[in-house]
CSV table of C-alpha atoms and ligand atoms in Angstrom, one decimal:
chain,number,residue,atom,x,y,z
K,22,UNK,CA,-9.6,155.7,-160.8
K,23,UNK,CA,-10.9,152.0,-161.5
K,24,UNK,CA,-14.9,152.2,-160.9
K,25,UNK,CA,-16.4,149.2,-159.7
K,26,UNK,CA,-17.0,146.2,-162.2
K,27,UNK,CA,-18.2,142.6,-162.1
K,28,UNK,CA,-16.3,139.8,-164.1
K,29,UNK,CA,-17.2,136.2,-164.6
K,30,UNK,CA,-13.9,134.2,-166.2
K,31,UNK,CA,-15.6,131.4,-168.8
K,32,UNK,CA,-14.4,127.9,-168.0
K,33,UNK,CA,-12.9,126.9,-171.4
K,34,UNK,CA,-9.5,125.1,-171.2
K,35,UNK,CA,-6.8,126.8,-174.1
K,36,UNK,CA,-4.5,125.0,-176.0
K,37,UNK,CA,-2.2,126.9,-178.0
K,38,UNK,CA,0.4,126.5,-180.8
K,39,UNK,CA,1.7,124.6,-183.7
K,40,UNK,CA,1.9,120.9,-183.3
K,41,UNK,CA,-0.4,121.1,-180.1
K,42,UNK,CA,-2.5,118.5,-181.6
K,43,UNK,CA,-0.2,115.8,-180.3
K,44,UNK,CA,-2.2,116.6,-176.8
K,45,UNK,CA,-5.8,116.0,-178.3
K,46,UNK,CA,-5.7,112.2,-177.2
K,47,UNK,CA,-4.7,113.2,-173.7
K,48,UNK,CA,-7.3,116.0,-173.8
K,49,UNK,CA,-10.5,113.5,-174.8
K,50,UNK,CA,-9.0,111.0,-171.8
K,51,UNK,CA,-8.9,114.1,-170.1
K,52,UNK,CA,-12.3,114.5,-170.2
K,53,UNK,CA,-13.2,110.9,-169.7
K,54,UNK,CA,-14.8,110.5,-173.2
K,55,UNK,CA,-13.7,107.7,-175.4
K,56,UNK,CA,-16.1,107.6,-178.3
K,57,UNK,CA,-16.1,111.4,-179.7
K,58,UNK,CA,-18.7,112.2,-182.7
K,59,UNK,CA,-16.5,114.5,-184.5
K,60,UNK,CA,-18.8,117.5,-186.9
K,61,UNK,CA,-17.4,119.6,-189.6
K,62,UNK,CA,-19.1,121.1,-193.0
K,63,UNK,CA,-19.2,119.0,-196.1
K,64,UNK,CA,-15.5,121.2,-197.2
K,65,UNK,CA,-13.5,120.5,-194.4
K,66,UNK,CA,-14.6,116.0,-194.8
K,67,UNK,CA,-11.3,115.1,-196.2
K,68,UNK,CA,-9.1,117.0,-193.2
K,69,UNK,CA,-11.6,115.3,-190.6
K,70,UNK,CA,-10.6,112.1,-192.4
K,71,UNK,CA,-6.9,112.8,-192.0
K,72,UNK,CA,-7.4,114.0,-188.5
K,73,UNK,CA,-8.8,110.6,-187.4
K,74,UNK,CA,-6.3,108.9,-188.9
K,75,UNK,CA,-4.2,110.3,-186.4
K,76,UNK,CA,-6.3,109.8,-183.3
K,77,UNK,CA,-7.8,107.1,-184.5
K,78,UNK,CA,-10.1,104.7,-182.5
K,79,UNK,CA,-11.5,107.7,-179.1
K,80,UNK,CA,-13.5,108.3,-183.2
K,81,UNK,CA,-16.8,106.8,-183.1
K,82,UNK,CA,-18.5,108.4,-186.3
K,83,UNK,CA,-18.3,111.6,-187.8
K,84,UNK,CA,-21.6,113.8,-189.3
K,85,UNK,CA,-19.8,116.1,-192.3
K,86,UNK,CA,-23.5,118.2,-192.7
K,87,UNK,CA,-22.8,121.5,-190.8
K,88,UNK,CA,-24.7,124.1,-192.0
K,89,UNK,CA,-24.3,128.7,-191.5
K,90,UNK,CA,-27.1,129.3,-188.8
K,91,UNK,CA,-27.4,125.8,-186.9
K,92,UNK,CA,-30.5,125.0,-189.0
K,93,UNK,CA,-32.6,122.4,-186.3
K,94,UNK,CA,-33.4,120.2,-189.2
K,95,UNK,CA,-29.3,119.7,-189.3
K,96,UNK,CA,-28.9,119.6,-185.5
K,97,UNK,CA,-32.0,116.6,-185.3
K,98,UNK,CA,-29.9,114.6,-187.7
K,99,UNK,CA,-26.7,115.2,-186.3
K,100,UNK,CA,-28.1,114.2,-182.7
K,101,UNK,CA,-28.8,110.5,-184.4
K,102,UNK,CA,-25.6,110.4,-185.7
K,103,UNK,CA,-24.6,110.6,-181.8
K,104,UNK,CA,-26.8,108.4,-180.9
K,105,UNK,CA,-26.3,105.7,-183.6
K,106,UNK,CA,-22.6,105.8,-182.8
K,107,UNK,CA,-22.7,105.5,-179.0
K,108,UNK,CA,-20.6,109.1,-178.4
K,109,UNK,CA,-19.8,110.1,-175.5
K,110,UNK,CA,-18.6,113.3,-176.5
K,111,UNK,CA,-18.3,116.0,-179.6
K,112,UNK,CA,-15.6,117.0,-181.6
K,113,UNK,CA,-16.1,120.1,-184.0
K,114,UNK,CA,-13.6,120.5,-186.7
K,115,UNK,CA,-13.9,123.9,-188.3
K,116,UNK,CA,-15.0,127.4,-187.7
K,117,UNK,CA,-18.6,129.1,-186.3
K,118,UNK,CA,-20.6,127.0,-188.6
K,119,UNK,CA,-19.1,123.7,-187.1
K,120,UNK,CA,-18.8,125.0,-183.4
K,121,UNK,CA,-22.6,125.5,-183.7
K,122,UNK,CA,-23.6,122.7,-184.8
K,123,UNK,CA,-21.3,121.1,-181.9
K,124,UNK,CA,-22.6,123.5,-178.8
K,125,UNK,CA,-26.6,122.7,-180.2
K,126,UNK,CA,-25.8,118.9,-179.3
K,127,UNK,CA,-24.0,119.6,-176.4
K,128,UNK,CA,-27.2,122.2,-175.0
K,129,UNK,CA,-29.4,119.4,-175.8
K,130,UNK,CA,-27.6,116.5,-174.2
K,131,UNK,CA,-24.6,118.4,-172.5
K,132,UNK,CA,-22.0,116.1,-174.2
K,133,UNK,CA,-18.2,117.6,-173.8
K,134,UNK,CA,-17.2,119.4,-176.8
K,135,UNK,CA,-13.9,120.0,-178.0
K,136,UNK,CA,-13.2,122.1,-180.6
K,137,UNK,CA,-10.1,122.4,-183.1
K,138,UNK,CA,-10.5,126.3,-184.3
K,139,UNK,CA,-10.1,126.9,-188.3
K,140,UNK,CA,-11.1,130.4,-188.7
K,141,UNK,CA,-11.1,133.7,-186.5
K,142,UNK,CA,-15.1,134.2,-185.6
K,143,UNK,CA,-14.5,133.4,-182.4
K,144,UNK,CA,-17.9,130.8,-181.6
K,145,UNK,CA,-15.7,128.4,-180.0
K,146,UNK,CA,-14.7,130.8,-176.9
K,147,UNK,CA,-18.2,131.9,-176.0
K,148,UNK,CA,-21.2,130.0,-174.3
K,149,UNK,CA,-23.7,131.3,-177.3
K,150,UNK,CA,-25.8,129.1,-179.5
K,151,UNK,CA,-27.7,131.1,-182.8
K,152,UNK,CA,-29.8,128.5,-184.5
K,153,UNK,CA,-32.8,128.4,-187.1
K,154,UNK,CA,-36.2,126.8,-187.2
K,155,UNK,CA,-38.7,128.4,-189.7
K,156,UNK,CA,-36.5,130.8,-191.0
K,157,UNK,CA,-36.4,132.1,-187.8
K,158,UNK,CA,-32.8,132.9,-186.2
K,159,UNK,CA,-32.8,132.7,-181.8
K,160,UNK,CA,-29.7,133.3,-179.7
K,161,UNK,CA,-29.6,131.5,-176.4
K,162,UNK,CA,-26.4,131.7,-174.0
K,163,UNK,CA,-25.8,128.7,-171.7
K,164,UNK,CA,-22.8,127.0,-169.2
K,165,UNK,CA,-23.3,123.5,-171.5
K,166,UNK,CA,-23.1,125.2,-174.5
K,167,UNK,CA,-19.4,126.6,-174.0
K,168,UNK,CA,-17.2,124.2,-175.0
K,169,UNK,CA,-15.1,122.3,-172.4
K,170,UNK,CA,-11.5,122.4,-174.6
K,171,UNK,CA,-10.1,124.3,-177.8
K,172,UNK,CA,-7.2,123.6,-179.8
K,173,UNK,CA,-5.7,126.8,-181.6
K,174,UNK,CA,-3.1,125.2,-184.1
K,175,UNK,CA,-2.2,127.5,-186.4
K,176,UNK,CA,-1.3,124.9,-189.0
K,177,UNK,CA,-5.5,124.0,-189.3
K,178,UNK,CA,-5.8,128.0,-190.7
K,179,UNK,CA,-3.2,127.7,-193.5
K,180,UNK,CA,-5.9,126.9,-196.1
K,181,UNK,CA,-8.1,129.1,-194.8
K,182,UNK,CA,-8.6,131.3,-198.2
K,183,UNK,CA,-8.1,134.8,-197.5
K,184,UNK,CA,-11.2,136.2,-198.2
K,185,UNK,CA,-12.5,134.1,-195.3
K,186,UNK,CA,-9.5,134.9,-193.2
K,187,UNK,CA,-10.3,138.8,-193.6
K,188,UNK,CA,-14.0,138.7,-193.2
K,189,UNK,CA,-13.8,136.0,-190.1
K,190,UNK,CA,-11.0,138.5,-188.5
K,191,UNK,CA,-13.1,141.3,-188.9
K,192,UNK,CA,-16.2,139.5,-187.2
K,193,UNK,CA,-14.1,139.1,-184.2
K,194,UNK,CA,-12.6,142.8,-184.4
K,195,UNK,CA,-16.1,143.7,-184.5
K,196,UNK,CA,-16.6,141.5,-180.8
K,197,UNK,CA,-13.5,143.1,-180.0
K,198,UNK,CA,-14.9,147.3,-180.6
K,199,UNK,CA,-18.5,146.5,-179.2
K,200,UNK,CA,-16.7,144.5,-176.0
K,201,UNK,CA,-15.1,148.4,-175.1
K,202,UNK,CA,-18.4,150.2,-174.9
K,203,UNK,CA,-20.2,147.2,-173.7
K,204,UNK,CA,-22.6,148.3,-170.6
K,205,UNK,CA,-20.8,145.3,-168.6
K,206,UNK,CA,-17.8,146.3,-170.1
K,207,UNK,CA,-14.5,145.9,-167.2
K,208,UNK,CA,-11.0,146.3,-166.9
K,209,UNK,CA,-10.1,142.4,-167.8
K,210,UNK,CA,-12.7,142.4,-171.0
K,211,UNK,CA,-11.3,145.4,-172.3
K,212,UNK,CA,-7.5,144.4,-172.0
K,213,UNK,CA,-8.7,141.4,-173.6
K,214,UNK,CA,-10.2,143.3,-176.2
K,215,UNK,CA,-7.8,145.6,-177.5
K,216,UNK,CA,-4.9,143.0,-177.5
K,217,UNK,CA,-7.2,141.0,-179.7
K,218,UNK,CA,-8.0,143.4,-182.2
K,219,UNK,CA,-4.5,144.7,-182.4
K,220,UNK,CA,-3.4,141.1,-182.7
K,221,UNK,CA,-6.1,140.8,-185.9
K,222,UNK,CA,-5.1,144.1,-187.6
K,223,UNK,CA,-1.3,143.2,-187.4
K,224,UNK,CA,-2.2,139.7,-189.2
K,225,UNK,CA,-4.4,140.0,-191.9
K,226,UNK,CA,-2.5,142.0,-193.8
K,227,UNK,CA,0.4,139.7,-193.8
K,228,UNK,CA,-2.0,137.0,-194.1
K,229,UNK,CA,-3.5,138.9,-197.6
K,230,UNK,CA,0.7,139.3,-198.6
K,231,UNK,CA,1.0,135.4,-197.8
K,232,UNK,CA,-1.8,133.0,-196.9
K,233,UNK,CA,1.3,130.9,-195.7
K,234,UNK,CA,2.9,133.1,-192.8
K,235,UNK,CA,2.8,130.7,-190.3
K,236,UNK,CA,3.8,133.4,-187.8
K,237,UNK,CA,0.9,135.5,-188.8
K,238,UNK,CA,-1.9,133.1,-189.0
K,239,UNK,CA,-0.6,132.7,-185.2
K,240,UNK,CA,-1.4,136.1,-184.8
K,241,UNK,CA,-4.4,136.2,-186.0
K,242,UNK,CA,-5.6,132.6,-183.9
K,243,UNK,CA,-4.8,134.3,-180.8
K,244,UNK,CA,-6.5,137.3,-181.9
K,245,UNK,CA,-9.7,135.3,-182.4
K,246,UNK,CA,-9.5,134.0,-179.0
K,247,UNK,CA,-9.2,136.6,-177.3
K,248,UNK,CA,-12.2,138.7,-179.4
K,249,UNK,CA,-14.1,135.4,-179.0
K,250,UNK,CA,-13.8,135.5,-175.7
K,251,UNK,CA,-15.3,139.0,-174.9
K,252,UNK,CA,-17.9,138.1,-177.0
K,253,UNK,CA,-18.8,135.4,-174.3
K,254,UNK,CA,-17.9,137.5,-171.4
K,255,UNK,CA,-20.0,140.9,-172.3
K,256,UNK,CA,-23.0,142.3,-173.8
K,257,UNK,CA,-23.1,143.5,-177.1
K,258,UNK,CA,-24.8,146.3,-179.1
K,259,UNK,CA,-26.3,148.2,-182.4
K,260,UNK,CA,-23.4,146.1,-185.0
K,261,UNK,CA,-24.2,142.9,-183.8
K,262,UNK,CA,-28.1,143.4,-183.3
K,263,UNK,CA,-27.9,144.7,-187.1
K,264,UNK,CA,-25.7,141.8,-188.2
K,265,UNK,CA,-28.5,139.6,-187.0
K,266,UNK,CA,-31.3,141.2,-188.5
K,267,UNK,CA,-29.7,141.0,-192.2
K,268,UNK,CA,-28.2,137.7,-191.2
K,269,UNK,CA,-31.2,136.3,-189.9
K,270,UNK,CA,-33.8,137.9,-191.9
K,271,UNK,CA,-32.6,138.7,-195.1
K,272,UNK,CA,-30.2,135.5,-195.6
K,273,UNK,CA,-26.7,137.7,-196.0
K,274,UNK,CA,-23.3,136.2,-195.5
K,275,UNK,CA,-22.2,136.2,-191.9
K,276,UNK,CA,-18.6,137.1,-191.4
K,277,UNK,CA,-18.9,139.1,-194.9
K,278,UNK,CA,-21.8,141.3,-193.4
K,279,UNK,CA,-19.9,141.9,-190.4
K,280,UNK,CA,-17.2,143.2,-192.2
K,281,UNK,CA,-19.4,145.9,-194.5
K,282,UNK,CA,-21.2,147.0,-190.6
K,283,UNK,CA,-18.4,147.7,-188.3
K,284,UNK,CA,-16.9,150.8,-189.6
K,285,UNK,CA,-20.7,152.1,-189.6
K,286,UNK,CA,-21.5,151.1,-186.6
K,287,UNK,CA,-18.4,152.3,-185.1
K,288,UNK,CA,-19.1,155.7,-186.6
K,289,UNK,CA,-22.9,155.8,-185.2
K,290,UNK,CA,-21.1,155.3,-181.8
K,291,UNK,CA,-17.7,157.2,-182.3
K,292,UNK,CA,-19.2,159.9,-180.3
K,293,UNK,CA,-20.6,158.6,-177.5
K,294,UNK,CA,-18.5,155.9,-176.5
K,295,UNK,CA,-15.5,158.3,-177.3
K,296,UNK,CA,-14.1,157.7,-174.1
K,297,UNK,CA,-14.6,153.8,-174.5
K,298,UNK,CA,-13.2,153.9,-177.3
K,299,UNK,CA,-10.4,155.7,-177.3
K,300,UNK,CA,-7.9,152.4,-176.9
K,301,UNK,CA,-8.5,152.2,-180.3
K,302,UNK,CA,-6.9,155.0,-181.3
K,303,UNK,CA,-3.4,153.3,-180.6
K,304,UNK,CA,-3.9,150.6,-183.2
K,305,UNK,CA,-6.1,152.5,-186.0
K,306,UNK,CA,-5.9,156.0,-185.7
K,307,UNK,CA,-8.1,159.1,-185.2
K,308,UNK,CA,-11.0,158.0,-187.1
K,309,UNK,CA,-10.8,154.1,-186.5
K,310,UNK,CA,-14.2,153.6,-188.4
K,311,UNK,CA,-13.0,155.1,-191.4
K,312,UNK,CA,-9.2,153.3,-190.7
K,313,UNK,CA,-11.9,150.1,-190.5
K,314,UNK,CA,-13.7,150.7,-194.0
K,315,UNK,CA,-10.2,151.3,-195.3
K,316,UNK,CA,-8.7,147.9,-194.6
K,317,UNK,CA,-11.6,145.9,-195.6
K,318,UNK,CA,-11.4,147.9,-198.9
K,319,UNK,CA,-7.6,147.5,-199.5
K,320,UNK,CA,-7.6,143.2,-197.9
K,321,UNK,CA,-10.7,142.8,-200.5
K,322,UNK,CA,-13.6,142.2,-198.4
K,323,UNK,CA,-16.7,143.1,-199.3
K,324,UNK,CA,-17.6,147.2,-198.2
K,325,UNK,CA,-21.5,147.3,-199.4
K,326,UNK,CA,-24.5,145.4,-198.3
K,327,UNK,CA,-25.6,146.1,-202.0
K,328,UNK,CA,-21.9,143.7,-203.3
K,329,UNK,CA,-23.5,141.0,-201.0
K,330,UNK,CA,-26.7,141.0,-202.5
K,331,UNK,CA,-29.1,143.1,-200.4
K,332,UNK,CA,-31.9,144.9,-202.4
K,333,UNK,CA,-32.0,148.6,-201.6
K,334,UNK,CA,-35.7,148.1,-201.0
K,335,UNK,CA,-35.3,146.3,-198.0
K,336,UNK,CA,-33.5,148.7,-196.0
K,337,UNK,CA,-36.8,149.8,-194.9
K,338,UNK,CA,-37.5,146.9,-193.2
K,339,UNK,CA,-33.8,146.3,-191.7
K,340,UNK,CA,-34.7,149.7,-189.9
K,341,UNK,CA,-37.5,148.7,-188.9
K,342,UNK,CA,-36.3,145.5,-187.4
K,343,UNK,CA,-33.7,146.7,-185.9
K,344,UNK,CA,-34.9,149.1,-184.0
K,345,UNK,CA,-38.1,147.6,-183.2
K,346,UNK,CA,-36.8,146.2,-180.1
K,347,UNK,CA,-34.8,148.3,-177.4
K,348,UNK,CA,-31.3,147.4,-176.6
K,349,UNK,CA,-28.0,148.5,-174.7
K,350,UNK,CA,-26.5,151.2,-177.1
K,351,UNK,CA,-24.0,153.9,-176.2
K,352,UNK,CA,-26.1,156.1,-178.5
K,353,UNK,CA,-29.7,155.7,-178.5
K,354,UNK,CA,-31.4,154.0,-181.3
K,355,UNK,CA,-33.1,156.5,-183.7
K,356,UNK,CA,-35.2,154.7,-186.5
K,357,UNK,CA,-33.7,157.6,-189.2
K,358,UNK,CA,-30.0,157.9,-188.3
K,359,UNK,CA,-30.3,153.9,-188.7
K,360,UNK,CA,-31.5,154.0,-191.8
K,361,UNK,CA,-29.0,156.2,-193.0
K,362,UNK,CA,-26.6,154.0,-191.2
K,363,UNK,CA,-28.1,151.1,-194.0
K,364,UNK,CA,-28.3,153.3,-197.1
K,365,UNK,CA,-24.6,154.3,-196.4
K,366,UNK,CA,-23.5,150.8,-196.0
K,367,UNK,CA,-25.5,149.6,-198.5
K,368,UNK,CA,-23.5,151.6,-201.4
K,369,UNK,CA,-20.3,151.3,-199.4
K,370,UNK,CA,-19.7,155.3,-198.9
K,371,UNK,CA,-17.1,156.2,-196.5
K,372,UNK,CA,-18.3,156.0,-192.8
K,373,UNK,CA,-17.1,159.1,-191.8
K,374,UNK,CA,-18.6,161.3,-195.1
K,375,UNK,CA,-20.6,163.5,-192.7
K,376,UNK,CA,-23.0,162.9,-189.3
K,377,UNK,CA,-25.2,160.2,-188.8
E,22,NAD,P1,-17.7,129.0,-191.3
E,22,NAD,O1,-17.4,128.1,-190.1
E,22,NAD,O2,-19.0,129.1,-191.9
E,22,NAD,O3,-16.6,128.7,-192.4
E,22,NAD,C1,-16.7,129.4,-193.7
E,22,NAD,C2,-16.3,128.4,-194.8
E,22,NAD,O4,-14.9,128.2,-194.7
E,22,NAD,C3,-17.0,127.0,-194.6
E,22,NAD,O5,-17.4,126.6,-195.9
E,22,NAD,C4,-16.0,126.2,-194.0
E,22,NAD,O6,-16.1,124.8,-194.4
E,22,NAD,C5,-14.7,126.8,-194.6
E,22,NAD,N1,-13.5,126.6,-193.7
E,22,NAD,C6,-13.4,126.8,-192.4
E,22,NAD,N2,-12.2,126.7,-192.0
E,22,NAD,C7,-11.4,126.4,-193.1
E,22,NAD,C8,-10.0,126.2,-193.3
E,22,NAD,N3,-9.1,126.3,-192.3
E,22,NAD,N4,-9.6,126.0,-194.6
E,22,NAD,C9,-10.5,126.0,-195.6
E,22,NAD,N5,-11.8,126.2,-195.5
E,22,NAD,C10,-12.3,126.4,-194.2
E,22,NAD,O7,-17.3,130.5,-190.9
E,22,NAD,P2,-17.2,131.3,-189.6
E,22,NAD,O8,-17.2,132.8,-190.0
E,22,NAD,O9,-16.2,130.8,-188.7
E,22,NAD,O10,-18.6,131.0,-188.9
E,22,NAD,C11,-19.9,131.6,-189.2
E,22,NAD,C12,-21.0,131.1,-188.3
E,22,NAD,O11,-20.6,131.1,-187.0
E,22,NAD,C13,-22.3,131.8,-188.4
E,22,NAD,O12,-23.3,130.9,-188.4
E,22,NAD,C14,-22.3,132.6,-187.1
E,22,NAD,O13,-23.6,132.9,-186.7
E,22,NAD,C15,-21.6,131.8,-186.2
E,22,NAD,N6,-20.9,132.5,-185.1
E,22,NAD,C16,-21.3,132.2,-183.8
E,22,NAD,C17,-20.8,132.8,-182.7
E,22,NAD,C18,-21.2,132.5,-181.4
E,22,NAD,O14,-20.6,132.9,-180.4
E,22,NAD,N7,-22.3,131.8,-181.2
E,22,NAD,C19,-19.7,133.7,-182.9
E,22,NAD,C20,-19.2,134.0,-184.2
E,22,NAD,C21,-19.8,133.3,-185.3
């Protein structure tokens, strides 16, 4: 029987496919913006340059100084950029790290955004804005900050190396396995849910064989849609609250953390969100945290916190933060079992070695 569910569809237009770039012009008139500010990280300058020189003069200026986290600093100088340049509008060229700094100037002055998607996190589908002031890293969720239009062109992610291609794919697996046992978890998040993640663990391996696979890095864009978009759609849980805390407060790698987490926290929940969970079985197995930890190990992603540079002598603390605060968990949050969770993925054992 289907139990009773709420579900609120996010207003973000789709378009997908190689060569759909021709439509971006019609897209900006679209939206009744002329004079676009168009954001990217200092890497990705040179393909914003090309890009313009295709779409030419709806470019009023372009600010090449994203930075991981949506520092404010960054986001105060990039909002003078938009000013100095009279835009009516944002266009973010790149992955999360571009996207954020797009949705902060679009919460603060509610400019469109469109986004052309580079990597598989996901940001671009949800209405979620993580910045830092202070050292300080705060999540807010709000209609301007989803953006209005998104281009998935597979052709963007060819150079996308394949470290960055595995570790963003698992970040958006990981939206993907928390989206099933997700308290507002419902029928349409969850379909949406599994299809991505299967799309994600068909492609990166063919991705890892052959960073060119054209049909593959397809794949794995529409993957990344579809786990971006349950990440804006439902709540999540214990990977993503501990993602933050040694994102946020102990300066790891994002998409690289994620990607040493999951299996962990998948095995901290396997029990009781067995039934939520059980979809997963279909594309990874009987023990899909330890299928998880497997795949990051053989695509060479990172599998300890200790490989990205955590000391051992914070785990403490990452216990401590993370469970300071109470949250929506299929299993409750015990302070120990959490710091187990941490001394196991800090030294990269096996997730499923023996009970939390
Ligand atoms: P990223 O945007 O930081 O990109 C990683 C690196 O790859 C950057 O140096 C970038 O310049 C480069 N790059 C990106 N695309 C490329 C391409 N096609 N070819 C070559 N190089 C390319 O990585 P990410 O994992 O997409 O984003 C991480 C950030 O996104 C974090 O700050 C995270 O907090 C945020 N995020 C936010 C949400 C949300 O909903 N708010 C969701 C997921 C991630």
């Amino acid at each position: 029987m289907i139990e009773s569910f709420a579900y609120t569809g996010l207003p973000c237009r789709i378009l997908f496919g190689e060569g759909v770039l021709m439509r971006l012009r019609a897209e900006v008139e679209a939206l009744g913006c002329s004079r676009l500010l168009v954001v990217s990280t200092p890497r990705q300058a040179a393909k914003v340059t090309r890009l313009i020189d295709s779409v030419g003069d709806c470019v009023a200026g372009t600010f090449a100084g994203a930075e991981m986290h949506t520092p404010v600093a960054v986001t105060e100088r990039a909002m003078a950029a938009f000013a100095a340049c009279g835009a009516d509008g944002v266009l973010a060229f790149g992955g999360g790290t571009a996207v954020g700094l797009s949705k902060a100037i679009a919460w603060r002055n509610d400019a469109p955004q469109i986004v052309l998607a580079t990597t598989y996190a996901g940001s671009e589908a949800t209405p979620i804005l993580g910045q830092t002031a202070d050292g300080l890293k705060t999540t807010l969720r709000d209609a301007r900050i989803l953006p209005e239009v998104v281009f998935y062109d597979p052709a963007l992610t060819l150079d996308l190396p394949v470290s960055t291609s595995v570790t963003s794919g698992m970040n958006a697996i990981a939206h993907a396995v928390e989206a099933l046992y997700a308290p507002d978890a419902n029928p349409v998040s969850s379909l949406m849910a599994v299809e991505g993640a299967r799309a994600l663990l068909s492609a990166l391996p063919r991705i890892a064989d052959d960073p060119t696979d054209r049909a593959a890095r397809a794949e794995a864009l529409y993957g990344a849609w579809l786990c971006g978009t349950v990440l804006g759609t439902v709540g999540m849980s214990l990977h993503h609250k501990l993602c933050h805390v040694l994102g946020g407060s102990f300066a790891l790698p994002h998409a690289e953390t994620h990607a040493v987490i999951l299996p962990h926290a998948l095995a901290y929940n396997a029990v009781a969100a067995a039934g939520a969970i059980a979809p997963l079985a279909g594309i990874l197995g009987d023990d899909p945290a330890l299928a998880l930890h497997r795949m990051a190990g053989k695509l060479g992603a990172p599998t300890s916190l200790a490989a990205l540079g955590m000391r051992e002598d914070d785990l403490d603390r990452a216990a401590d933060l993370a469970t300071t605060n109470s949250y929506p968990n299929p299993r409750p949050i015990e302070r120990q079992a959490i710091r187990r969770l941490l001394q196991r993925a800090w030294t990269g054992a096996s997730p499923g070695a023996e009970p939390l």
